[in-house]
């Protein structure tokens, strides 16, 4: 079974993986899962201090990872990071576009600033990182891009028009990238989590959490590891005939 592989059977041995927004939450778990499977992991987050702290924690666990304080909305910062990654590793095999924010409000109260901020980080950030790494992946004739979407991008949600639009955009972007690069050995898929226990969802009141739980057939919120496991599957050769897909990880909520 791929998730029990050890030693020689490490699934991401010799792979270089960049995970955005990986100082905490789902991104951190994806980075740790990939490191455990033998990948050289690059942590990238707008929160430089937390990224460096996460790097220290990974090092204490025996994983030698790189860490960058980068805002994915700034293409020059992404390019600068990529050049440093290439200086060290000469290649990049996996990109996980995970950095994301939410600024919830009902349409009538949703400010232009909050609309722009969410679209900028979630959608433009994904485009920026995809554009930067694809230059290298096209030359390598191999690569694997995984975008973290959300079930909200499929079913919508009152108070989350900006977030839903950004995540629906990511699903469409995923399909276009998959079609554009398939013939060059590059796959691109998305993962659409439901409600996962992280700091992003920690603000939900017990009332709201109770209502949510009633809508989830599996009866519990997901964990970052539930998402990371699917990302590992998509990053590994176990999924080599899958591209352009969005895999939903939501306990059955949106079916
Ligand atoms: P989180 O808020 O715990 O972590 C997000 C990380 O992204 C933070 O470390 C943050 O500093 C970083 N980040 C924010 N803006 C950035 C920027 N401009 N450049 C670089 N890094 C930036 O969130 P969580 O819950 O771990 O979410 C990760 C991804 O999963 C997001 O894309 C989110 O939309 C998505 N997701 C989360 C769900 C949940 O229930 N927690 C459900 C569905 C999707």
CSV table of C-alpha atoms and ligand atoms in Angstrom, one decimal, residues 20-27 44-47 50 70-73 98-101 121-122 148-151 163 167 193-201, ligand 1:
chain,number,residue,atom,x,y,z
A,20,UNK,CA,3.0,27.4,-0.8
A,21,UNK,CA,1.4,28.6,2.5
A,22,UNK,CA,3.2,25.8,4.3
A,23,UNK,CA,4.1,27.5,7.5
A,24,UNK,CA,1.0,26.1,9.2
A,25,UNK,CA,-2.3,24.2,8.6
A,26,UNK,CA,-2.9,22.0,5.6
A,27,UNK,CA,0.2,23.2,3.8
A,44,UNK,CA,7.1,29.1,1.4
A,45,UNK,CA,4.8,31.5,3.3
A,46,UNK,CA,4.0,35.2,3.6
A,47,UNK,CA,4.6,34.7,7.3
A,50,UNK,CA,6.4,31.2,11.1
A,70,UNK,CA,7.3,35.0,0.0
A,71,UNK,CA,4.0,36.7,-0.9
A,72,UNK,CA,2.6,34.6,-3.8
A,73,UNK,CA,0.7,37.6,-5.2
A,98,UNK,CA,-2.0,25.8,-1.1
A,99,UNK,CA,-1.6,29.5,0.1
A,100,UNK,CA,-5.1,30.8,0.6
A,101,UNK,CA,-7.1,33.3,2.6
A,121,UNK,CA,-3.9,35.4,-3.1
A,122,UNK,CA,-6.0,32.4,-4.0
A,148,UNK,CA,-5.9,23.3,-3.3
A,149,UNK,CA,-9.4,24.4,-4.2
A,150,UNK,CA,-12.5,23.9,-2.0
A,151,UNK,CA,-16.0,22.4,-2.2
A,163,UNK,CA,-13.7,32.8,-1.8
A,167,UNK,CA,-11.8,28.5,-5.8
A,193,UNK,CA,-11.4,19.9,0.8
A,194,UNK,CA,-14.6,20.3,2.8
A,195,UNK,CA,-14.3,21.6,6.4
A,196,UNK,CA,-10.9,20.8,7.7
A,197,UNK,CA,-9.8,21.5,11.3
A,198,UNK,CA,-7.2,24.3,11.0
A,199,UNK,CA,-6.8,27.9,12.2
A,200,UNK,CA,-8.8,29.0,9.2
A,201,UNK,CA,-11.9,27.1,10.6
B,1,LIG,P1,-4.3,28.6,7.1
B,1,LIG,O1,-4.8,30.0,7.2
B,1,LIG,O2,-4.1,27.8,8.4
B,1,LIG,O3,-2.9,28.5,6.3
B,1,LIG,C1,-2.8,29.3,5.1
B,1,LIG,C2,-1.3,29.7,5.0
B,1,LIG,O4,-1.2,30.4,3.8
B,1,LIG,C3,-0.9,30.6,6.2
B,1,LIG,O5,0.3,30.1,6.8
B,1,LIG,C4,-0.7,31.9,5.5
B,1,LIG,O6,0.3,32.7,6.2
B,1,LIG,C5,-0.3,31.6,4.1
B,1,LIG,N1,-0.6,32.7,3.2
B,1,LIG,C6,-1.6,33.5,3.2
B,1,LIG,N2,-1.5,34.4,2.2
B,1,LIG,C7,-0.3,34.2,1.6
B,1,LIG,C8,0.4,34.8,0.5
B,1,LIG,N3,0.0,35.9,-0.1
B,1,LIG,N4,1.6,34.2,0.1
B,1,LIG,C9,2.1,33.1,0.8
B,1,LIG,N5,1.5,32.5,1.8
B,1,LIG,C10,0.3,33.0,2.2
B,1,LIG,O7,-5.3,27.8,6.2
B,1,LIG,P2,-5.6,26.3,5.9
B,1,LIG,O8,-6.9,25.9,6.5
B,1,LIG,O9,-4.4,25.5,6.2
B,1,LIG,O10,-5.9,26.3,4.3
B,1,LIG,C11,-4.9,26.0,3.3
B,1,LIG,C12,-5.6,25.9,2.0
B,1,LIG,O11,-6.7,25.0,2.0
B,1,LIG,C13,-6.2,27.3,1.6
B,1,LIG,O12,-6.0,27.5,0.2
B,1,LIG,C14,-7.7,27.1,1.9
B,1,LIG,O13,-8.5,28.0,1.1
B,1,LIG,C15,-7.9,25.7,1.6
B,1,LIG,N6,-9.0,25.1,2.2
B,1,LIG,C16,-9.1,25.0,3.6
B,1,LIG,C17,-10.2,24.5,4.2
B,1,LIG,C18,-10.4,24.3,5.7
B,1,LIG,O14,-11.5,23.9,6.1
B,1,LIG,N7,-9.4,24.7,6.5
B,1,LIG,C19,-11.3,23.9,3.3
B,1,LIG,C20,-11.1,24.0,1.9
B,1,LIG,C21,-10.0,24.6,1.4
